[in-house]
Short mmCIF file of C-alpha atoms in Angstrom, two decimals:
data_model
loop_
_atom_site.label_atom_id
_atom_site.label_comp_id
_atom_site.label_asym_id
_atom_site.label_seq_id
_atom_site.Cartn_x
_atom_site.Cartn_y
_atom_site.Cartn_z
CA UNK A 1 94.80 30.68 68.90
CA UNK A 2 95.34 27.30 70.46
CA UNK A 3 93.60 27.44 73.77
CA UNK A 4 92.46 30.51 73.84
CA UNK A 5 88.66 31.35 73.99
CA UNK A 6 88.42 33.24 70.68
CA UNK A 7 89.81 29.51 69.31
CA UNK A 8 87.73 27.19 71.70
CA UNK A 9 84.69 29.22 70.97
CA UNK A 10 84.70 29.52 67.28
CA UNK A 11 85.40 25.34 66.82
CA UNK A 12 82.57 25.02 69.31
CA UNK A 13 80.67 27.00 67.10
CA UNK A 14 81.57 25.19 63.97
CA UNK A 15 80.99 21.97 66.17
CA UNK A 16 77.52 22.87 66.86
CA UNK A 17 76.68 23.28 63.33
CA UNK A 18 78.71 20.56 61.71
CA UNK A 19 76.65 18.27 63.98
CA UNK A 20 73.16 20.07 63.74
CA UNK A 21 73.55 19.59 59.80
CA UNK A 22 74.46 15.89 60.18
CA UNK A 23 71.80 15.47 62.54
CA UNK A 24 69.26 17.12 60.01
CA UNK A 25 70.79 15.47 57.37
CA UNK A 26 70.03 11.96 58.51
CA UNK A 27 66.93 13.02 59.80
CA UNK A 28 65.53 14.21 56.52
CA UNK A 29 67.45 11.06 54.37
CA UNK A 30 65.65 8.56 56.66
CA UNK A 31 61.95 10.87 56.78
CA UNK A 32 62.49 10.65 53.10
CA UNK A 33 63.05 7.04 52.90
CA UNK A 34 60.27 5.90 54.91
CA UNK A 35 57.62 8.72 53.07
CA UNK A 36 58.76 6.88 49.60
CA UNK A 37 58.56 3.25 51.27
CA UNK A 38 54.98 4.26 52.18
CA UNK A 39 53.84 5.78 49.43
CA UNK A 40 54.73 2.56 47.23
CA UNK A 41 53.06 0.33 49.99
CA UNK A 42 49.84 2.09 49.51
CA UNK A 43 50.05 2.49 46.31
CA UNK A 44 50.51 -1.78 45.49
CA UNK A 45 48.22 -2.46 48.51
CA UNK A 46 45.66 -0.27 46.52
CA UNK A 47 46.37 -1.97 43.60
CA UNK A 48 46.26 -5.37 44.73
CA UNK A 49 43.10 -4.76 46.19
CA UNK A 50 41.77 -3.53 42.43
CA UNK A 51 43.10 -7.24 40.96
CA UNK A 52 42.19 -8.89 43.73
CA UNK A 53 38.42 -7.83 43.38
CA UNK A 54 38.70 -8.20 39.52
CA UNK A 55 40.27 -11.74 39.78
CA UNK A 56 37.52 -13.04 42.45
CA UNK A 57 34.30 -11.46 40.39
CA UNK A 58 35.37 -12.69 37.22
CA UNK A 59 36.99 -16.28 38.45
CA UNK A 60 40.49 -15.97 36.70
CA UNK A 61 43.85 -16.59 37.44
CA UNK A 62 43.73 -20.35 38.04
CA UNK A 63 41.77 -22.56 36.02
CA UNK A 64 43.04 -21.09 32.11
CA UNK A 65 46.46 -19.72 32.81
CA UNK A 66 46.23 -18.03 29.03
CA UNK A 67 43.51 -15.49 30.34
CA UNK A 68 45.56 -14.33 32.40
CA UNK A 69 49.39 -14.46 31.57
CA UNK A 70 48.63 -11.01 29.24
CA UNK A 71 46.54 -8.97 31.40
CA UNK A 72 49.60 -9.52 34.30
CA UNK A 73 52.10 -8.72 31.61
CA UNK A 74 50.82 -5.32 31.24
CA UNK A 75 50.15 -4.72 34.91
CA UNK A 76 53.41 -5.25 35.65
CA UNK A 77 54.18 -2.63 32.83
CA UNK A 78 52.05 -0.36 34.71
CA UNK A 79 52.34 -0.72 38.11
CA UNK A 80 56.09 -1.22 37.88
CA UNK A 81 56.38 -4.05 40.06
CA UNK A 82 55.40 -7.84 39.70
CA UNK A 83 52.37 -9.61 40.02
CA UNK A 84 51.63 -13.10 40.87
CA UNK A 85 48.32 -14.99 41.86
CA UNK A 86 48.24 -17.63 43.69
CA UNK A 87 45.88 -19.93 45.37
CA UNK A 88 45.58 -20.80 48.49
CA UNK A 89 48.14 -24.08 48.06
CA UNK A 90 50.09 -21.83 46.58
CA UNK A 91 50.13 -18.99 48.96
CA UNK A 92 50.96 -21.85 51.51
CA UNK A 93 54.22 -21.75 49.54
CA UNK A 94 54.96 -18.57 49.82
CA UNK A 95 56.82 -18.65 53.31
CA UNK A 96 59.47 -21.57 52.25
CA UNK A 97 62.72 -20.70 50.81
CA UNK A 98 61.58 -21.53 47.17
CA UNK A 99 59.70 -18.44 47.20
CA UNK A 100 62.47 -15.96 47.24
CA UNK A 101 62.90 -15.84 43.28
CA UNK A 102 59.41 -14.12 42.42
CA UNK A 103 59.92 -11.58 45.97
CA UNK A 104 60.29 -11.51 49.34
CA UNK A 105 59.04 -14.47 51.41
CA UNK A 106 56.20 -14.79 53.85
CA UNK A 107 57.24 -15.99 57.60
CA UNK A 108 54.61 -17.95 58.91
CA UNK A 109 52.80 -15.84 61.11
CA UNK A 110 52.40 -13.25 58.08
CA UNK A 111 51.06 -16.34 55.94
CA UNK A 112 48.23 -16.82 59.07
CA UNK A 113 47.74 -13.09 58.63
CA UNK A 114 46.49 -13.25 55.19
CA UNK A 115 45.01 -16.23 55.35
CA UNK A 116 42.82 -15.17 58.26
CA UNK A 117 42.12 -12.04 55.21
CA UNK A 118 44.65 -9.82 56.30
CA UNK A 119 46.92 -7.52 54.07
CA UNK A 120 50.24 -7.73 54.50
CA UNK A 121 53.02 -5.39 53.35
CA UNK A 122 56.44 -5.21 54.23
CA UNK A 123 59.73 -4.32 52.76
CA UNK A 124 63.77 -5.16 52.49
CA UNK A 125 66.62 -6.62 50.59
CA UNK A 126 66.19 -9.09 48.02
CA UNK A 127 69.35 -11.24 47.77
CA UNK A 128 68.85 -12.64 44.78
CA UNK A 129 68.16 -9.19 42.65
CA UNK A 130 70.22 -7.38 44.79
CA UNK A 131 67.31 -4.75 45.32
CA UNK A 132 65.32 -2.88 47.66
CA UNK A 133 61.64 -4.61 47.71
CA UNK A 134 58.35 -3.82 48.43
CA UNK A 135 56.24 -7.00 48.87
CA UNK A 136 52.36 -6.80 49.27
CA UNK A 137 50.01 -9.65 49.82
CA UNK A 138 46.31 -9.29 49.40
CA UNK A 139 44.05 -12.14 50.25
CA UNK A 140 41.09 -13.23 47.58
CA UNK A 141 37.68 -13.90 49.98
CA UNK A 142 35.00 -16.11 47.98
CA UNK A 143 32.06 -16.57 50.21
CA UNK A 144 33.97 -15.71 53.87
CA UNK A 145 36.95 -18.00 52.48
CA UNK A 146 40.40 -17.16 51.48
CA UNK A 147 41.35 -18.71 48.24
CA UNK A 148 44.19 -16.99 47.44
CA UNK A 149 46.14 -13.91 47.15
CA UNK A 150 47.79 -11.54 44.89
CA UNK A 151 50.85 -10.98 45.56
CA UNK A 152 52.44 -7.55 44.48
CA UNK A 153 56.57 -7.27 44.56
CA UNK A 154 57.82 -3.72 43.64
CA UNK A 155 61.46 -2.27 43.36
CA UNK A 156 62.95 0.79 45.24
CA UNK A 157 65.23 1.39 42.71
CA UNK A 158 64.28 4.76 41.79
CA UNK A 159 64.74 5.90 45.92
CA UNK A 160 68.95 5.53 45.87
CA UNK A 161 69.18 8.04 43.31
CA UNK A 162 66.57 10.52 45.18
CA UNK A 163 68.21 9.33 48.62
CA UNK A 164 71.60 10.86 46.48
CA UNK A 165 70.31 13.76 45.33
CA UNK A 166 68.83 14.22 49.31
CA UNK A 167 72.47 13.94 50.47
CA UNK A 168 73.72 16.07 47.93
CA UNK A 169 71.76 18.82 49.04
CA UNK A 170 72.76 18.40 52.29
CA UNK A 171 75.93 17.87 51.70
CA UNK A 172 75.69 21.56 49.79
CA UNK A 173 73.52 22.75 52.75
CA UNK A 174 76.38 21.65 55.62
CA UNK A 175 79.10 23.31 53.32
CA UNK A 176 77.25 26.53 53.31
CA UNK A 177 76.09 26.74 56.95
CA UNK A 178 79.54 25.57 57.72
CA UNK A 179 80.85 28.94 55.99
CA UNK A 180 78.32 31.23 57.41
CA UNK A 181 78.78 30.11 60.74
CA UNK A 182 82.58 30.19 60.66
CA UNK A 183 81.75 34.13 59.73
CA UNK A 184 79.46 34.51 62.21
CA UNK A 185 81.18 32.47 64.93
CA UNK A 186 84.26 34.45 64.13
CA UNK A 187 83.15 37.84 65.03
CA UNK A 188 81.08 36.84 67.78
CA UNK A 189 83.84 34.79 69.42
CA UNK A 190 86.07 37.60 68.50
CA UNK A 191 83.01 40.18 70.31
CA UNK A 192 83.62 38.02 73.41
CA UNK A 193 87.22 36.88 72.99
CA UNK A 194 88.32 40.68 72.47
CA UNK A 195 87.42 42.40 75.53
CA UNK A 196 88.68 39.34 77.37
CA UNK A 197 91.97 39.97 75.99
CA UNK A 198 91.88 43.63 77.03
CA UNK A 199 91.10 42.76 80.48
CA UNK A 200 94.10 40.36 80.27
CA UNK A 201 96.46 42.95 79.20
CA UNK A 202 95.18 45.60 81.54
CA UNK A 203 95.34 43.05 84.53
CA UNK A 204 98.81 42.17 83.60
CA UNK A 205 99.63 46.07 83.75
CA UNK A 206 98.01 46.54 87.20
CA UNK A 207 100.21 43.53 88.42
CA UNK A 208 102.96 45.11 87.11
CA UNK A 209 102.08 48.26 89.65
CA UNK A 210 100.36 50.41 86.56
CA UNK A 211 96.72 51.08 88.47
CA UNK A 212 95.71 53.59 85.68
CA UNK A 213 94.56 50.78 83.37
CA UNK A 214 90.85 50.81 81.88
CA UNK A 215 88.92 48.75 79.35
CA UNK A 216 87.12 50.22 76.42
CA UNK A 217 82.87 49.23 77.57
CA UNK A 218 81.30 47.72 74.18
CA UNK A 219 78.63 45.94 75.74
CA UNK A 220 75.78 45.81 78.50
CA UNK A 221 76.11 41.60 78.76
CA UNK A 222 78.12 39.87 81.39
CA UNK A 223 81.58 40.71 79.20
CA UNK A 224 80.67 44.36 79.62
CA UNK A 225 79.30 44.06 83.31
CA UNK A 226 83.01 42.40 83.71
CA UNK A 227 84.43 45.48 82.18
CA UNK A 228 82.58 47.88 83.81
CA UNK A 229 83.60 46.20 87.32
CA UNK A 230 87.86 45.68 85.76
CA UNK A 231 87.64 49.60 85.55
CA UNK A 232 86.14 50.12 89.09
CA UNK A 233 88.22 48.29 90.40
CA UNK A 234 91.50 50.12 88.45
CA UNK A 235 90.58 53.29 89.68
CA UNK A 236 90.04 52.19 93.03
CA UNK A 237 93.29 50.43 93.30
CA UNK A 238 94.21 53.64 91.94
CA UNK A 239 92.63 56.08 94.68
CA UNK A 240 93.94 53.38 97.16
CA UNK A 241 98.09 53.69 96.11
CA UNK A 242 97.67 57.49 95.53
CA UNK A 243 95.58 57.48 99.82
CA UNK A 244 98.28 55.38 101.00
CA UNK A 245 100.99 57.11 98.96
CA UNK A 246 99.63 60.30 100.47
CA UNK A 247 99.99 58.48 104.10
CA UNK A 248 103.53 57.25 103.34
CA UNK A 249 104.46 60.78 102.54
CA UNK A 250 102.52 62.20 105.74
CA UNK A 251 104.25 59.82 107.76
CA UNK A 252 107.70 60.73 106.56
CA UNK A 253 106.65 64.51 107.11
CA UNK A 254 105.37 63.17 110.67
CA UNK A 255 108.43 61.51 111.51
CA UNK A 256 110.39 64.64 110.26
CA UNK A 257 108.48 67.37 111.92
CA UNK A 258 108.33 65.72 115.22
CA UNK A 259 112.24 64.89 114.99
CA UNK A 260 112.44 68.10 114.51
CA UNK A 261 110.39 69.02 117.62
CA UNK A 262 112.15 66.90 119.63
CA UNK A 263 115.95 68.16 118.56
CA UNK A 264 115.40 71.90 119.53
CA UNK A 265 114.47 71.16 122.77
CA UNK A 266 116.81 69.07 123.52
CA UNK A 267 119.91 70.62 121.78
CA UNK A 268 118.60 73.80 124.27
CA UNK A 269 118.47 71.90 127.36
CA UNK A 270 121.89 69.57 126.26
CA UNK A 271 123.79 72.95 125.68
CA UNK A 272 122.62 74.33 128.87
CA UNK A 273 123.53 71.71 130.87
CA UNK A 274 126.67 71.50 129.51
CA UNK A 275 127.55 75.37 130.33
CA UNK A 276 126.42 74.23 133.71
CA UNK A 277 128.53 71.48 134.19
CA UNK A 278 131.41 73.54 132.30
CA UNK A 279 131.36 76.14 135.07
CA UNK A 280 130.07 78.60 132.61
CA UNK A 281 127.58 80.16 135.12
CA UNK A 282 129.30 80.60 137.88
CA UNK A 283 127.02 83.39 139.41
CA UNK A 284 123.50 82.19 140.68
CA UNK A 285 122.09 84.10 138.66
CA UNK A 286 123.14 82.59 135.46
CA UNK A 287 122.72 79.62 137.06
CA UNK A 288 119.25 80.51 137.62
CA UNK A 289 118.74 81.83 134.48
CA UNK A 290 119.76 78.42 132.56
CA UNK A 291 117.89 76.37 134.74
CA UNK A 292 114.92 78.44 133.78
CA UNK A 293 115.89 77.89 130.17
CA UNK A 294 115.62 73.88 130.75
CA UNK A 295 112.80 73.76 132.91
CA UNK A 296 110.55 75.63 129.72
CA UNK A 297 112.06 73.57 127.07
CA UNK A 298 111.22 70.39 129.48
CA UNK A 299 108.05 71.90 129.77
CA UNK A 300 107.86 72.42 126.35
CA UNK A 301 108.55 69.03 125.59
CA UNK A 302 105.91 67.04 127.84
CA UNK A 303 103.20 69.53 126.61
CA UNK A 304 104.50 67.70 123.17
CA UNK A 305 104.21 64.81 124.38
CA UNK A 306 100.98 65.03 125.71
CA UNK A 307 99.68 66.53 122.60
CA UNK A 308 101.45 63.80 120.34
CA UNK A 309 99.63 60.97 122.98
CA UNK A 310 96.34 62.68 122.87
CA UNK A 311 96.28 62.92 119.09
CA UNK A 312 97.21 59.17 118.37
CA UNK A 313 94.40 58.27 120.66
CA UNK A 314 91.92 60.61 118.92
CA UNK A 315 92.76 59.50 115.37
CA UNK A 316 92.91 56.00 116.70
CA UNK A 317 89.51 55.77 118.11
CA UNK A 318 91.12 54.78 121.47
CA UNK A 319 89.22 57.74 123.48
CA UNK A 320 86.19 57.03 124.47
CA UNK A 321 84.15 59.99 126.60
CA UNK A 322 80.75 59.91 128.45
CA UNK A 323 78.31 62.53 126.16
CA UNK A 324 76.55 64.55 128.30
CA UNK A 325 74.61 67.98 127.13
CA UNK A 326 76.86 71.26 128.70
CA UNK A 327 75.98 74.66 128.58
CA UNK A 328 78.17 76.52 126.29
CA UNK A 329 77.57 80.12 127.95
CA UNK A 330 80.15 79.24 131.02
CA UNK A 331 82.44 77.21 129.55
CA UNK A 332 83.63 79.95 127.35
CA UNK A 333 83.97 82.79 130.20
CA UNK A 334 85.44 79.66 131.83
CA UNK A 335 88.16 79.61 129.39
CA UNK A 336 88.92 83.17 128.59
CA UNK A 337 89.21 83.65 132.56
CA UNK A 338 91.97 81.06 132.11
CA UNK A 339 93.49 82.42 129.23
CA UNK A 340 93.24 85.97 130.82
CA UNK A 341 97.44 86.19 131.71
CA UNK A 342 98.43 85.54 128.04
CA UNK A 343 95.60 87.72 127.02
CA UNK A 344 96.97 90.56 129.23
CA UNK A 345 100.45 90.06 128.77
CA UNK A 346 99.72 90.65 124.81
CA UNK A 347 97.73 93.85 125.73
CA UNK A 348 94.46 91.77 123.74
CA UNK A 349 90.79 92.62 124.35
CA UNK A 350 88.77 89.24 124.65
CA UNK A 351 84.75 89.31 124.07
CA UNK A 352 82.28 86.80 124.79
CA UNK A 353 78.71 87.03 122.79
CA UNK A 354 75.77 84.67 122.81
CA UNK A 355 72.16 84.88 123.06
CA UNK A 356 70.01 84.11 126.06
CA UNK A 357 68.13 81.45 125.15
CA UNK A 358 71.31 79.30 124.06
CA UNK A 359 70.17 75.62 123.99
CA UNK A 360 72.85 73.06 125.49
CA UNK A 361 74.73 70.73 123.27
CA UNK A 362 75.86 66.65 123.44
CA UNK A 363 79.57 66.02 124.35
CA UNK A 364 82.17 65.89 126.76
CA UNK A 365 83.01 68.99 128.54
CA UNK A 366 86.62 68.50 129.48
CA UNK A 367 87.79 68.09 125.67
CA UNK A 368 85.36 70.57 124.45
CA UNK A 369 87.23 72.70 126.85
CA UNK A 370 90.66 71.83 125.08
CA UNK A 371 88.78 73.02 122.21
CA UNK A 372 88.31 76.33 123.35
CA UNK A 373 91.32 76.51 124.77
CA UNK A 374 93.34 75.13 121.79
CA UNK A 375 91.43 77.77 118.98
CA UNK A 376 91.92 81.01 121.69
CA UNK A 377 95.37 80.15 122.26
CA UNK A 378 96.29 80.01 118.66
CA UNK A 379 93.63 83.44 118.16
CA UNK A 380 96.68 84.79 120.88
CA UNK A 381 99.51 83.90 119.25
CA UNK A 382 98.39 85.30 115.79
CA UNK A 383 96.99 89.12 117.09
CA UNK A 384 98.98 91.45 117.12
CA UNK A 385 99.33 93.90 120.51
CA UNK A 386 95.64 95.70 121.01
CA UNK A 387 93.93 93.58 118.82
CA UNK A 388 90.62 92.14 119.48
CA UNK A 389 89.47 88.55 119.95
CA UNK A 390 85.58 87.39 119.81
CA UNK A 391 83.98 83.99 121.37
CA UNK A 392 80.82 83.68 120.41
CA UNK A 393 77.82 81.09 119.89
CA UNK A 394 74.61 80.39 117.65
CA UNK A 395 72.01 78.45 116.81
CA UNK A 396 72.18 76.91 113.74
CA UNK A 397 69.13 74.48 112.74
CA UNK A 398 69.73 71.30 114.70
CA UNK A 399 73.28 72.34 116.04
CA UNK A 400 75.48 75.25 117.23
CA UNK A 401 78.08 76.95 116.26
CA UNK A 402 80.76 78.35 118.25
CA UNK A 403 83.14 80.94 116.60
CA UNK A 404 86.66 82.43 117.75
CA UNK A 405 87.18 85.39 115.45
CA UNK A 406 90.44 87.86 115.79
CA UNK A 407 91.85 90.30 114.26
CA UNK A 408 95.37 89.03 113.65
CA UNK A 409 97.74 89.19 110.53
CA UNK A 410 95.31 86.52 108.94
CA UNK A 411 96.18 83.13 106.88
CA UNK A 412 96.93 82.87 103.32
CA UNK A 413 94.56 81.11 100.94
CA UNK A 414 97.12 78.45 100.31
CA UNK A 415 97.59 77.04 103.54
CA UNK A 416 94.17 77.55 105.09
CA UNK A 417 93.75 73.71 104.04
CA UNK A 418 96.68 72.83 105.88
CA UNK A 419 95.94 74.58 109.22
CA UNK A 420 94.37 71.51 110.36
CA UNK A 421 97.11 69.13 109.58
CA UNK A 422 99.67 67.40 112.47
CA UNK A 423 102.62 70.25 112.75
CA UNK A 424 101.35 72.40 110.14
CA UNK A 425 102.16 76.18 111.39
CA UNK A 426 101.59 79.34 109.66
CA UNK A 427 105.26 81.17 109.10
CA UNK A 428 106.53 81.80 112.77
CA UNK A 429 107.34 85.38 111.59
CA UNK A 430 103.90 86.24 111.67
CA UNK A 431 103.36 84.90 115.07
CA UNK A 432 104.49 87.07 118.24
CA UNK A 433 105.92 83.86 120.04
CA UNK A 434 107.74 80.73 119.97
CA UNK A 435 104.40 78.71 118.60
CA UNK A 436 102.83 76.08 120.13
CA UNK A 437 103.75 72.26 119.10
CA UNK A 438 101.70 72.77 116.00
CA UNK A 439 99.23 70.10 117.04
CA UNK A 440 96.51 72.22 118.27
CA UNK A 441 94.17 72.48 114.89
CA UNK A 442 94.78 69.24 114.53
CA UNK A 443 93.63 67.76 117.88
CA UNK A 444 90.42 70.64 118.08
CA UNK A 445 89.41 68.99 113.91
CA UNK A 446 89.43 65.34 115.50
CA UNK A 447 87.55 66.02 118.68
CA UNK A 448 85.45 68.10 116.94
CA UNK A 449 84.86 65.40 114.01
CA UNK A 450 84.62 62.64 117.24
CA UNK A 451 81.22 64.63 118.55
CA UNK A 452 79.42 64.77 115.42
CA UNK A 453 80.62 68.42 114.12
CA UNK A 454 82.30 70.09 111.81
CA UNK A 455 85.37 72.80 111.47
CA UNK A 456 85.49 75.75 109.38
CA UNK A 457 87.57 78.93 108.84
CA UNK A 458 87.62 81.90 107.06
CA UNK A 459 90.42 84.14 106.68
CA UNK A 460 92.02 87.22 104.90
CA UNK A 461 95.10 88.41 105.35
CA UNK A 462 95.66 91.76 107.42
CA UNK A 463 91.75 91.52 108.67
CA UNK A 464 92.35 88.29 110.37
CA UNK A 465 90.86 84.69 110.75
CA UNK A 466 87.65 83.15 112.20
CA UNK A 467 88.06 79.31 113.45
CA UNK A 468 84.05 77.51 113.58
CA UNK A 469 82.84 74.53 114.92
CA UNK A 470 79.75 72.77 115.28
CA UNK A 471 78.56 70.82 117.82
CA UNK A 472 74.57 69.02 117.68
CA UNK A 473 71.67 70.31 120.52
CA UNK A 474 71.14 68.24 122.92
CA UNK A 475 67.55 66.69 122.82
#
């Protein structure tokens, strides 16, 4: 517990208290003291005025000692302190050192005090009795004239033992608040200390890679604020291995497919050329036929290359188009004129459909072109001979959509996600040719995303597959 904060807080605790008791404590012992040192002031200044007054009216005290030795007697019995009267040559000997037997002395300026009629009280240790005192002088006035004073010395000894009993108390008082604050500064340090220590366990597991920790939430203060943030921050750590995990692995499948891209081509064109240079085809037409071999898989491989080029700079951000607002309506006869050999050679029927009124829409018209191009080509590749393929465009709210619908062999459920992923192709078996580079969906979702829009498809298998995209009006 050394060090920690459940240990620094609970001795601060303890701390706190230990010294707001001892604070209180002397407080109270001195409040205490000077309430009881007042009290017996007024009480012998009250007094001493009462003999004072009886003393001047009635003229004792100084010329028959006897009249009054036996009255003083039992005030002193009474009053519980001493009384002496003195005239005024003897009250001028009441500030020497002579004076300290019968009480405390006078210093001069509190002898002028009374003697100007002043009462004067004050208080401290007598050396000779060894006691607290309480010494009161009260001047005697006979016509406007001091002629002496009573002079009143009482003892404090009943105070020590109160003063005791006060520090007693306290002393019970510290004990107890001592105990019921090491109980309550133990479970609230421990309230504070504990999540703390959960937080430093869980960050010591996400250091060690383990993202998945969270902290139990007991609180809304600034430990539970501090919790609530630990366990954001977990799961985001978490979200963030599992993205780039999910990157790593699409790399590696990146890196693999377009390997694999790359080798068949090349194997075909570095086998050819070997028969060539083996003398294999001898006749011009073989020769012809091989070099027609390498030219498409050279062909084949730049159209990859483009593809792979254009894609990096889509996903990139590196392309960067003038937006312009194009009519839809041409572009797509543009494009199934273009598309019209494969569409022939297949034996496919291509329809366009859109309404008159079609407004324009904001973007680039050579890639939204590639678009077009990209979706009918694959809409080819997956209908079968006299099957049907459908262009068409609507308005949709504030954008349009354009639709390429077929009837080919369809996708599966399962990989209609995937479609739109870098080299993801449907089984070639289903296809009636080679494939493309298996780029296509990919490149049509990023332009597509780069203007604004969205892609979409729906598909069933045997009734075929309808690739969507939308694209906002132009204002």
């Amino acid at each position: 517990m050394k060090g920690s904060i459940f240990g620094k807080l609970l001795s601060t605790y303890l701390a706190i208290i230990l010294i707001a008791v001892l604070v209180v404590g002397l407080f109270l012992s001195q409040l205490f003291q000077n309430f009881y040192f007042f009290q017996r002031e007024r009480e012998l200044v009250a007094k001493g005025r009462e003999i004072a007054g009886i003393l001047t009216d009635y003229k004792l005290g100084f010329q028959d000692q006897r009249t009054t030795d036996d009255p003083l007697f039992l005030l002193d019995r009474f009053l519980n302190a001493h009384v002496v009267p003195v005239d005024r040559n003897m009250l001028l000997l009441a500030s020497s050192h002579e004076f300290e037997g019968a009480g405390l002395p006078l210093t001069p300026g509190e002898l002028d005090a009374v003697l100007r009629g002043e009462i004067v009280a004050k208080r401290g240790y007598h050396t000779s009795s060894a006691q607290q005192l309480v010494s009161v002088a009260v001047p005697m006035v006979v016509a406007g004239e001091v002629t002496g004073a009573v002079l009143l010395h009482g003892t404090l000894a009943g105070i020590t033992e109160t003063v005791s009993q006060v520090h007693l108390l306290i002393l019970y008082a510290a004990l107890a608040a001592v105990v019921l604050a090491a109980f309550v500064g133990y479970y609230l340090s421990r309230s504070i200390s504990y999540p703390l220590q959960q937080m430093n366990r869980a960050a010591h597991a996400v250091a060690a890679g383990d993202y998945r920790q969270q902290v139990e939430v007991t609180s809304s203060d600034e430990v539970g604020q501090l919790a609530v943030t630990f366990n954001y921050m977990s799961a985001t750590l978490q979200q963030t291995v599992e993205a780039l995990s999910q990157e790593k692995n699409k790399l590696s499948d990146f890196v693999a497919n377009v390997s694999h891209e790359l080798r068949t081509p090349m194997t075909s064109i570095q086998g050819f050329v070997e028969a060539l240079l083996d003398g294999m085809a001898e006749d011009p037409g073989s020769q012809e036929k091989y070099l027609r071999v390498i030219l498409d898989e050279t062909i084949r491989l730049n159209r990859l290359f483009n593809d792979l080029l254009d894609l990096s700079r889509l996903e990139t951000g590196q392309v960067k188009w003038p937006m312009e607002p194009v009519r839809l309506e041409k572009m797509l006869d543009d494009v199934v004129a273009k598309l019209s050999p494969q569409l022939e050679s297949q034996g496919l029927l291509a329809e366009v459909a859109y309404p008159e009124n079609l407004p324009a829409v904001l973007g680039n018209q050579d890639w939204l072109q590639q678009v077009l191009i990209n979706l009918l080509g694959n809409a080819i590749a997956f209908t079968p001979q006299g099957g049907r393929i459908k262009l068409s465009a609507v308005e949709e709210g504030s954008t349009v959509r354009v639709s390429i619908t077929d009837t080919g062999v369809g996708i599966p459920p399962e990989e209609q996600e995937k479609v739109w992923e870098r080299f993801h192709r449907v089984d070639r078996a289903r296809t009636r040719g080679p494939g493309g580079t298996g780029l296509g969906l990919a490149i049509v979702r990023q332009i597509v995303e780069a203007h604004g829009g969205k892609v979409g498809l729906k598909s069933a298998l045997g009734r075929g597959s309808t690739f969507s995209f939308t694209l906002k009006k132009a204002i």
